[in-house]
């Protein structure tokens, strides 16, 4: 008996568009007309929609016709189904049996991935036709299913298909194999190099592979240029299995959570340490690398501590810090610290309590209207990352099975060079500690030199550095990153100089580890174009 090779099948051309009405109809029946603030409606993933239509189609016992199958067009993008598509609920064998039963009297080449691809597409469209008949969807949604026992839930495979190598072979990056030390990624590319498309491909791949599993990968994207938040680019959000309810704009409405820790059950020592950390952060946000007097630093730290004491250890506000700071300032003058606090009070970037689960869902923070070098963008970046790190500390270690680690969340920082120019300790802590909790980071910036400073060496803490088209090259960075010198360095620089938009160089030592010898420890990839 032949087992159907579902791993080799590809999606059908235009299937997502053809099933969009089914997805919308199911969502309308699952959701109510209005939701309170910060409660988002149910959003059905396209993978779930396709699987529902496939099962409904296969439930129909009408005779099959291979001429109908032949009319189906395979996707030109050669896009595979998410790894969980055929394994969720252990339905792989059931699907195989149903397909063979329905097509038992047809001349099918079961070994042909192309024919199996078209059969799956044909059955999905059959299911769509059934569900969109009057009353049919409501009838299907009333079915009740009981669970007989508890099946073992596998962690989804995150072997992201990001493009093709020079030889035309598919290019994958595996981000949750147990043999991989971490999942952090760096992207360096000049304006127009294709960074935004690469970020989109990475998010689309990890979301489509996991969103309808027991281990979804959520994300928080700092959208500095406002591209992902732009209403004209709403179709991008569908690639991430989300919609515009994911967008948060702190310049229009406070972010729905407090940036400060809760010390209700902790001692004064913990508050003192935290107050010093926040004081240094606010000073760094205010003046960058410039130094303030020790007196101002101590006064700000004391103001934060006093605010917590007056608040019985509960999360404080910038207004409370400002009032406490000015009360200990005899001359009453507004210095650089008071100026920053005043700006934070004038435009309230954060709510005073947590109203959302920042890691339990996916969000995009629109900073497109913030001055890139100004206080607000840096403050949002620092305090949101600090919040994520606080959440990370309280998490249980990531789940794992024999082959894979769970990935819970990605923090994605576009145009990260704006945020690497001041002392962002929470970002460093999140990169160091987050890997054991399934919390990962993607930093995208314009110049590879941005990733290494006197404060932190991001290169030494990442698994996948990806270099795209650069305005200039830095020999020291290339030597450090790829471990090359002499003629090998010259060859690498030549390869970098020939990169076009949408192409990248990624570190790859697999051939060297296999002992092949005289091989390059990097590969060139042409990234899939999806936006």
Coordinates of C-alpha atoms in Angstrom, one line a residue:
X1 CA 0.0 0.0 0.0
X2 CA 1.4 3.4 -1.1
X3 CA 1.6 6.1 1.5
X4 CA 0.8 9.5 -0.1
X5 CA 3.7 11.9 0.0
X6 CA 2.1 15.0 1.3
X7 CA 5.5 16.6 2.0
X8 CA 6.0 17.0 -1.8
X9 CA 2.7 18.7 -2.6
X10 CA 2.3 22.4 -3.2
X11 CA -0.5 24.9 -2.8
X12 CA -2.8 25.6 -5.7
X13 CA -2.7 28.9 -7.6
X14 CA -5.1 31.5 -6.2
X15 CA -6.6 29.1 -3.6
X16 CA -6.4 31.6 -0.8
X17 CA -8.4 34.1 -2.8
X18 CA -10.9 31.5 -3.8
X19 CA -11.5 30.5 -0.2
X20 CA -11.6 34.0 1.3
X21 CA -15.4 34.1 1.3
X22 CA -15.5 30.8 3.3
X23 CA -13.0 32.3 5.8
X24 CA -15.1 35.5 6.1
X25 CA -18.4 33.6 6.5
X26 CA -17.0 31.4 9.3
X27 CA -15.5 34.4 11.1
X28 CA -18.9 36.2 11.0
X29 CA -20.6 33.3 12.7
X30 CA -17.9 33.0 15.3
X31 CA -17.7 36.7 16.3
X32 CA -20.1 39.1 17.8
X33 CA -20.9 42.5 16.4
X34 CA -18.9 44.5 18.9
X35 CA -16.0 44.0 21.3
X36 CA -14.8 46.0 24.2
X37 CA -11.5 47.8 24.0
X38 CA -8.4 45.6 23.7
X39 CA -10.5 42.4 23.1
X40 CA -9.9 41.3 19.5
X41 CA -12.3 39.2 17.4
X42 CA -11.5 35.7 16.4
X43 CA -9.4 35.5 13.2
X44 CA -9.5 32.2 11.4
X45 CA -6.1 31.2 9.8
X46 CA -6.0 30.4 6.1
X47 CA -4.5 27.0 6.9
X48 CA -7.5 26.2 9.1
X49 CA -9.9 27.4 6.3
X50 CA -8.1 25.2 3.7
X51 CA -8.2 22.2 6.0
X52 CA -11.9 22.7 6.8
X53 CA -12.7 22.9 3.0
X54 CA -10.6 19.9 2.3
X55 CA -12.3 17.7 4.9
X56 CA -15.8 18.9 3.8
X57 CA -14.9 18.2 0.2
X58 CA -13.7 14.7 1.0
X59 CA -16.9 14.0 3.0
X60 CA -18.9 14.3 -0.3
X61 CA -19.4 10.8 -1.9
X62 CA -20.1 12.2 -5.4
X63 CA -18.2 10.5 -8.2
X64 CA -14.8 12.1 -9.0
X65 CA -13.6 13.1 -12.5
X66 CA -9.9 13.4 -13.3
X67 CA -10.8 16.0 -16.0
X68 CA -11.9 18.3 -13.2
X69 CA -8.7 17.6 -11.4
X70 CA -6.6 18.4 -14.5
X71 CA -8.1 21.9 -14.7
X72 CA -6.5 22.9 -11.4
X73 CA -3.4 25.1 -11.7
X74 CA -0.4 24.5 -9.4
X75 CA 1.0 27.7 -7.7
X76 CA 3.8 29.3 -9.7
X77 CA 5.5 30.2 -6.5
X78 CA 5.8 26.5 -5.7
X79 CA 4.6 27.3 -2.2
X80 CA 4.4 24.3 0.2
X81 CA 1.7 23.8 2.8
X82 CA 2.7 24.6 6.4
X83 CA 4.3 21.6 8.1
X84 CA 1.3 21.3 10.5
X85 CA -1.3 21.2 7.7
X86 CA -1.2 17.4 7.4
X87 CA -0.2 16.5 10.9
X88 CA -2.6 18.6 13.1
X89 CA -4.8 16.2 15.0
X90 CA -3.0 13.2 13.5
X91 CA -5.1 13.4 10.3
X92 CA -2.4 12.5 7.8
X93 CA -3.4 8.8 7.5
X94 CA -7.1 9.7 7.6
X95 CA -6.6 12.2 4.7
X96 CA -4.7 9.6 2.7
X97 CA -7.4 7.0 3.2
X98 CA -10.2 9.4 2.3
X99 CA -8.5 10.5 -0.9
X100 CA -7.8 7.0 -2.0
X101 CA -11.4 6.0 -1.3
X102 CA -12.9 8.9 -3.3
X103 CA -10.5 8.3 -6.2
X104 CA -10.3 4.5 -6.1
X105 CA -11.9 4.0 -9.6
X106 CA -9.8 6.8 -11.2
X107 CA -6.5 6.5 -13.0
X108 CA -4.3 8.3 -10.5
X109 CA -0.5 8.3 -10.4
X110 CA -0.3 8.3 -6.6
X111 CA 3.5 8.8 -6.8
X112 CA 3.0 12.1 -8.7
X113 CA 3.2 15.2 -6.4
X114 CA 1.6 17.2 -9.2
X115 CA -1.5 15.0 -9.4
X116 CA -1.8 14.9 -5.6
X117 CA -1.5 18.7 -5.4
X118 CA -4.3 19.1 -7.9
X119 CA -6.5 16.5 -6.1
X120 CA -6.1 18.4 -2.9
X121 CA -7.0 21.7 -4.6
X122 CA -10.0 20.1 -6.3
X123 CA -11.3 18.8 -3.0
X124 CA -10.9 22.2 -1.3
X125 CA -12.9 23.9 -4.0
X126 CA -15.5 21.1 -3.7
X127 CA -15.7 21.8 0.1
X128 CA -16.0 25.5 -0.6
X129 CA -18.9 24.9 -2.9
X130 CA -20.7 22.8 -0.3
X131 CA -20.1 25.2 2.6
X132 CA -21.3 28.3 0.6
X133 CA -24.7 26.8 -0.1
X134 CA -27.6 28.4 1.8
X135 CA -27.6 27.0 5.4
X136 CA -24.8 24.6 4.9
X137 CA -22.2 26.4 6.9
X138 CA -24.5 26.7 9.9
X139 CA -25.3 23.0 9.7
X140 CA -21.6 22.1 9.7
X141 CA -20.8 24.5 12.6
X142 CA -23.4 22.7 14.8
X143 CA -21.5 19.4 14.7
X144 CA -20.1 18.4 18.1
X145 CA -16.9 16.3 18.3
X146 CA -15.8 14.4 21.3
X147 CA -12.2 13.6 22.2
X148 CA -11.3 10.0 22.8
X149 CA -8.1 10.1 24.8
X150 CA -5.3 12.7 24.5
X151 CA -3.0 12.5 21.5
X152 CA 0.6 13.5 21.8
X153 CA 1.0 17.0 20.4
X154 CA 4.1 17.6 18.4
X155 CA 6.0 20.9 18.2
X156 CA 5.7 22.3 14.7
X157 CA 8.7 22.3 12.4
X158 CA 10.0 25.8 11.8
X159 CA 12.2 25.1 8.8
X160 CA 11.5 28.4 7.1
X161 CA 11.5 28.4 3.3
X162 CA 12.9 31.9 2.4
X163 CA 14.0 31.6 -1.2
X164 CA 16.4 29.7 -3.5
X165 CA 20.2 29.2 -3.7
X166 CA 22.2 30.0 -6.8
X167 CA 21.8 26.4 -8.0
X168 CA 18.0 26.7 -7.9
X169 CA 17.6 24.5 -4.8
X170 CA 15.1 25.7 -2.2
X171 CA 16.7 27.7 0.7
X172 CA 15.6 26.9 4.2
X173 CA 16.6 28.2 7.7
X174 CA 15.8 25.9 10.5
X175 CA 15.1 27.9 13.7
X176 CA 13.8 25.3 16.2
X177 CA 15.9 22.2 15.7
X178 CA 17.3 21.0 19.1
X179 CA 20.8 21.1 17.6
X180 CA 20.7 24.8 17.0
X181 CA 22.1 27.0 19.8
X182 CA 19.7 29.9 19.4
X183 CA 17.1 31.5 17.1
X184 CA 18.2 35.2 17.0
X185 CA 18.5 36.8 13.6
X186 CA 20.3 39.8 12.2
X187 CA 19.5 41.5 8.9
X188 CA 21.8 44.2 7.4
X189 CA 20.9 45.9 4.2
X190 CA 20.9 49.4 2.7
X191 CA 17.7 51.2 1.8
X192 CA 16.1 49.4 -1.1
X193 CA 18.0 46.1 -0.5
X194 CA 14.8 44.2 0.2
X195 CA 14.8 44.1 4.1
X196 CA 11.1 44.7 4.4
X197 CA 10.3 41.8 2.0
X198 CA 12.7 39.5 3.9
X199 CA 11.0 40.4 7.2
X200 CA 7.6 39.7 5.7
X201 CA 8.8 36.3 4.3
X202 CA 10.2 35.3 7.7
X203 CA 7.0 36.2 9.6
X204 CA 4.7 34.7 7.0
X205 CA 6.6 31.4 7.1
X206 CA 6.7 31.1 10.9
X207 CA 3.1 32.2 11.3
X208 CA 1.6 29.9 8.6
X209 CA 3.5 26.9 10.1
X210 CA 2.2 27.4 13.6
X211 CA -0.8 29.6 13.9
X212 CA -3.3 26.8 14.0
X213 CA -1.2 24.5 16.2
X214 CA -0.9 24.2 20.0
X215 CA 2.4 26.1 19.7
X216 CA 1.7 29.3 17.8
X217 CA 4.6 31.7 17.2
X218 CA 3.4 35.3 17.9
X219 CA 5.3 38.4 17.2
X220 CA 5.7 42.1 18.1
X221 CA 6.9 44.2 15.3
X222 CA 8.3 47.7 15.8
X223 CA 7.2 49.4 12.6
X224 CA 9.5 52.5 12.5
X225 CA 8.7 53.6 8.9
X226 CA 5.0 52.8 9.3
X227 CA 5.0 50.5 6.2
X228 CA 3.3 47.6 7.9
X229 CA 0.8 49.9 9.5
X230 CA -0.1 51.7 6.3
X231 CA -3.7 51.0 5.3
X232 CA -2.7 50.6 1.7
X233 CA -0.6 47.6 2.8
X234 CA -3.3 45.8 4.8
X235 CA -2.9 42.8 2.5
X236 CA 0.5 42.2 4.1
X237 CA -1.2 41.5 7.5
X238 CA -3.1 38.6 5.9
X239 CA 0.3 37.0 5.3
X240 CA 0.8 37.0 9.0
X241 CA -2.6 35.6 9.8
X242 CA -3.7 38.8 11.5
X243 CA -5.5 42.0 10.6
X244 CA -5.5 45.8 11.5
X245 CA -6.7 45.1 15.1
X246 CA -3.1 44.1 15.7
X247 CA -1.8 47.7 15.1
X248 CA -1.1 49.8 18.1
X249 CA -0.2 53.5 17.7
X250 CA 1.1 55.1 20.9
X251 CA 0.9 58.6 19.4
X252 CA -2.8 58.2 18.9
X253 CA -3.7 56.1 22.0
X254 CA -1.6 54.8 24.9
X255 CA -0.3 51.3 24.5
X256 CA -2.7 49.0 26.5
X257 CA -0.2 48.0 29.2
X258 CA 1.9 49.6 31.9
X259 CA 5.7 49.8 31.2
X260 CA 6.6 49.5 34.9
X261 CA 7.0 46.4 37.0
X262 CA 4.7 45.4 39.9
X263 CA 6.6 45.2 43.2
X264 CA 3.6 44.6 45.5
X265 CA 5.2 41.5 47.0
X266 CA 8.9 42.4 46.7
X267 CA 11.3 44.1 49.0
X268 CA 12.9 47.5 49.0
X269 CA 16.2 46.1 47.6
X270 CA 14.5 44.9 44.4
X271 CA 12.8 48.3 44.0
X272 CA 16.2 50.1 44.5
X273 CA 17.8 48.0 41.8
X274 CA 15.0 48.5 39.4
X275 CA 14.9 52.3 40.1
X276 CA 18.6 52.6 39.3
X277 CA 18.0 50.7 36.0
X278 CA 15.1 52.9 35.0
X279 CA 17.0 56.0 36.0
X280 CA 19.9 55.1 33.7
X281 CA 17.5 54.3 30.9
X282 CA 15.7 57.6 31.1
X283 CA 19.0 59.5 31.2
X284 CA 20.3 57.5 28.2
X285 CA 17.0 58.3 26.3
X286 CA 17.4 61.9 27.2
X287 CA 21.0 62.7 26.5
X288 CA 22.4 59.6 24.8
X289 CA 26.1 59.1 25.6
X290 CA 26.4 62.5 27.3
X291 CA 26.9 62.3 31.1
X292 CA 24.8 63.9 33.7
X293 CA 25.9 64.8 37.2
X294 CA 25.8 62.0 39.8
X295 CA 23.5 64.2 41.8
X296 CA 20.9 64.3 39.0
X297 CA 21.2 60.5 38.5
X298 CA 20.7 59.8 42.2
X299 CA 17.8 62.3 42.4
X300 CA 16.0 60.5 39.5
X301 CA 16.6 57.1 41.0
X302 CA 15.3 58.3 44.4
X303 CA 12.2 59.8 42.7
X304 CA 11.4 56.5 41.1
X305 CA 11.9 54.6 44.4
X306 CA 9.8 57.1 46.3
X307 CA 7.0 56.9 43.7
X308 CA 6.9 53.1 44.2
X309 CA 6.8 53.4 48.0
X310 CA 3.9 55.9 47.8
X311 CA 2.1 53.5 45.4
X312 CA 2.6 50.5 47.8
X313 CA 4.9 48.8 45.2
X314 CA 2.3 48.8 42.4
X315 CA 3.2 50.0 38.9
X316 CA 3.8 53.8 38.9
X317 CA 3.4 56.5 36.2
X318 CA 5.7 59.0 34.6
X319 CA 3.6 61.8 36.2
X320 CA 4.4 60.4 39.7
X321 CA 8.1 60.2 38.8
X322 CA 8.1 63.8 37.5
X323 CA 6.3 65.1 40.6
X324 CA 8.8 63.3 42.9
X325 CA 11.8 64.5 40.9
X326 CA 10.7 68.2 40.9
X327 CA 9.8 68.1 44.6
X328 CA 13.5 67.3 45.4
X329 CA 14.8 70.1 43.1
X330 CA 15.1 73.3 45.1
X331 CA 15.6 75.7 42.1
X332 CA 12.5 74.4 40.3
X333 CA 14.3 74.6 36.9
X334 CA 13.5 72.1 34.1
X335 CA 16.7 70.2 33.4
X336 CA 17.1 67.5 30.7
X337 CA 15.7 64.8 32.9
X338 CA 12.6 66.8 33.8
X339 CA 12.2 67.7 30.1
X340 CA 12.0 64.1 29.1
X341 CA 9.6 63.2 31.9
X342 CA 7.5 66.2 30.9
X343 CA 7.3 64.9 27.3
X344 CA 6.3 61.5 28.6
X345 CA 3.5 63.0 30.7
X346 CA 2.4 65.3 27.8
X347 CA 1.9 62.4 25.4
X348 CA 0.9 59.4 27.5
X349 CA 2.5 56.5 25.6
X350 CA 1.3 53.8 28.0
X351 CA -1.8 52.8 29.9
X352 CA -1.6 52.5 33.7
X353 CA -2.5 48.8 33.8
X354 CA -2.2 45.7 31.6
X355 CA -5.1 45.2 29.3
X356 CA -3.6 42.8 26.8
X357 CA -1.3 39.8 26.8
X358 CA 1.7 41.2 24.9
X359 CA 3.2 37.7 24.2
X360 CA -0.1 35.7 23.9
X361 CA -1.0 37.5 20.6
X362 CA 0.7 39.3 17.8
X363 CA 1.0 43.1 17.6
X364 CA 2.5 45.8 15.4
X365 CA 3.6 49.1 17.1
X366 CA 3.3 51.9 14.6
X367 CA 6.1 54.4 15.2
X368 CA 5.8 56.0 11.7
X369 CA 4.8 59.4 13.1
X370 CA 7.5 59.5 15.8
X371 CA 10.7 61.5 15.2
X372 CA 13.3 58.7 14.6
X373 CA 15.9 60.3 16.8
X374 CA 13.4 61.7 19.3
X375 CA 12.4 60.7 22.9
X376 CA 9.1 58.9 22.1
X377 CA 10.5 56.2 19.7
X378 CA 13.4 55.4 22.0
X379 CA 11.1 55.4 25.1
X380 CA 8.6 53.0 23.4
X381 CA 11.4 50.7 22.3
X382 CA 13.1 50.6 25.7
X383 CA 10.0 50.2 27.9
X384 CA 8.3 47.7 25.6
X385 CA 11.4 45.5 25.4
X386 CA 11.7 45.9 29.2
X387 CA 8.1 44.7 29.5
X388 CA 8.8 41.7 27.3
X389 CA 11.9 40.8 29.3
X390 CA 9.8 41.0 32.5
X391 CA 7.2 38.6 31.0
X392 CA 10.0 36.3 29.8
X393 CA 11.5 36.1 33.3
X394 CA 8.3 34.8 34.7
X395 CA 7.7 32.2 31.9
X396 CA 8.3 28.5 32.3
X397 CA 11.1 27.1 30.1
X398 CA 10.0 26.4 26.5
X399 CA 8.5 23.0 25.6
X400 CA 10.5 20.5 23.6
X401 CA 10.2 17.1 22.1
X402 CA 12.8 14.7 20.6
X403 CA 13.6 16.9 17.7
X404 CA 12.3 20.5 18.3
X405 CA 12.2 23.3 20.8
X406 CA 9.1 25.5 21.1
X407 CA 9.3 29.1 19.8
X408 CA 6.8 31.3 21.5
X409 CA 7.5 34.8 20.3
X410 CA 9.6 37.0 18.0
X411 CA 10.4 40.6 18.7
X412 CA 11.1 42.2 15.4
X413 CA 12.9 45.6 15.3
X414 CA 13.0 47.2 11.9
X415 CA 15.4 50.1 11.4
X416 CA 17.1 48.9 14.6
X417 CA 20.1 51.3 14.1
X418 CA 18.0 54.0 15.7
X419 CA 17.7 51.9 18.8
X420 CA 21.2 50.6 19.0
X421 CA 22.7 54.0 19.7
X422 CA 21.8 54.2 23.4
X423 CA 22.2 51.8 26.3
X424 CA 19.3 49.4 25.7
X425 CA 20.0 46.8 28.5
X426 CA 16.6 45.1 28.3
X427 CA 17.3 44.2 24.6
X428 CA 20.6 42.7 25.5
X429 CA 19.0 40.7 28.4
X430 CA 16.2 39.5 26.2
X431 CA 18.6 38.2 23.6
X432 CA 20.7 36.4 26.3
X433 CA 17.9 35.0 28.4
X434 CA 15.0 34.7 26.0
X435 CA 16.3 31.7 24.0
X436 CA 15.6 29.3 27.0
X437 CA 12.0 30.6 27.1
X438 CA 11.3 30.5 23.4
X439 CA 11.6 34.3 23.1
X440 CA 13.6 35.4 20.0
X441 CA 14.7 38.6 18.3
X442 CA 15.1 39.8 14.7
X443 CA 17.1 43.0 14.3
X444 CA 17.1 44.7 10.9
X445 CA 19.3 47.7 10.2
X446 CA 21.1 49.4 7.3
X447 CA 24.8 48.8 8.1
X448 CA 26.5 45.6 9.4
X449 CA 28.6 47.8 11.7
X450 CA 25.6 48.7 13.8
X451 CA 25.5 45.3 15.3
X452 CA 28.7 45.6 17.3
X453 CA 29.4 48.4 19.7
X454 CA 31.2 49.0 23.0
X455 CA 27.9 48.1 24.8
X456 CA 27.0 44.8 23.2
X457 CA 28.2 42.4 20.5
X458 CA 25.1 41.2 18.8
X459 CA 27.0 39.2 16.3
X460 CA 28.2 36.7 19.0
X461 CA 24.6 36.1 20.1
X462 CA 22.9 35.2 16.9
X463 CA 22.4 32.1 14.8
X464 CA 21.5 33.6 11.5
X465 CA 23.2 36.9 10.4
X466 CA 21.9 37.8 6.9
X467 CA 23.8 40.5 4.9
X468 CA 22.0 42.2 2.0
X469 CA 23.1 44.9 -0.4
X470 CA 25.5 47.3 1.5
X471 CA 26.5 50.9 0.8
X472 CA 29.9 50.1 2.2
X473 CA 31.8 47.0 3.5
X474 CA 33.7 46.7 6.8
X475 CA 36.6 44.2 6.7
X476 CA 36.7 43.8 10.5
X477 CA 33.1 42.9 10.7
X478 CA 33.3 40.4 7.8
X479 CA 36.4 38.7 9.3
X480 CA 34.6 38.5 12.7
X481 CA 31.3 37.3 11.3
X482 CA 32.5 34.8 8.6
X483 CA 35.9 33.9 9.9
X484 CA 37.7 34.7 6.7
X485 CA 40.8 36.5 5.7
X486 CA 43.2 37.0 2.8
X487 CA 41.8 35.7 -0.6
X488 CA 38.7 34.2 1.1
X489 CA 37.8 37.7 2.4
X490 CA 38.4 39.3 -1.0
X491 CA 36.1 36.7 -2.6
X492 CA 33.4 37.3 0.0
X493 CA 33.6 41.1 -0.6
X494 CA 33.3 40.5 -4.3
X495 CA 30.2 38.4 -3.8
X496 CA 28.7 41.1 -1.6
X497 CA 29.4 43.7 -4.2
X498 CA 27.4 41.8 -6.8
X499 CA 24.3 41.4 -4.6
X500 CA 21.0 42.7 -6.1
X501 CA 17.8 43.7 -4.4
X502 CA 16.3 40.7 -2.7
X503 CA 19.5 38.8 -2.4
X504 CA 21.5 38.0 0.7
X505 CA 24.6 36.2 2.0
X506 CA 24.0 34.0 5.0
X507 CA 26.6 32.2 7.1
X508 CA 26.6 28.5 6.4
X509 CA 29.2 26.0 7.7
X510 CA 27.3 22.8 6.9
X511 CA 29.7 21.7 4.1
X512 CA 32.7 22.5 6.3
X513 CA 31.2 20.4 9.2
X514 CA 30.8 17.5 6.7
X515 CA 34.5 17.6 6.1
X516 CA 34.2 18.5 2.4
X517 CA 37.1 21.0 2.6
X518 CA 37.9 24.0 0.5
X519 CA 34.2 25.2 0.7
X520 CA 32.7 28.6 1.4
X521 CA 31.2 29.0 4.8
X522 CA 28.5 31.2 3.4
X523 CA 25.7 30.9 0.8
X524 CA 23.9 33.3 -1.4
X525 CA 20.1 33.3 -1.4
X526 CA 17.5 34.9 -3.6
X527 CA 14.6 35.7 -1.3
X528 CA 11.1 34.8 -2.3
X529 CA 9.3 38.0 -3.4
X530 CA 5.9 38.3 -1.7
X531 CA 5.2 42.0 -1.3

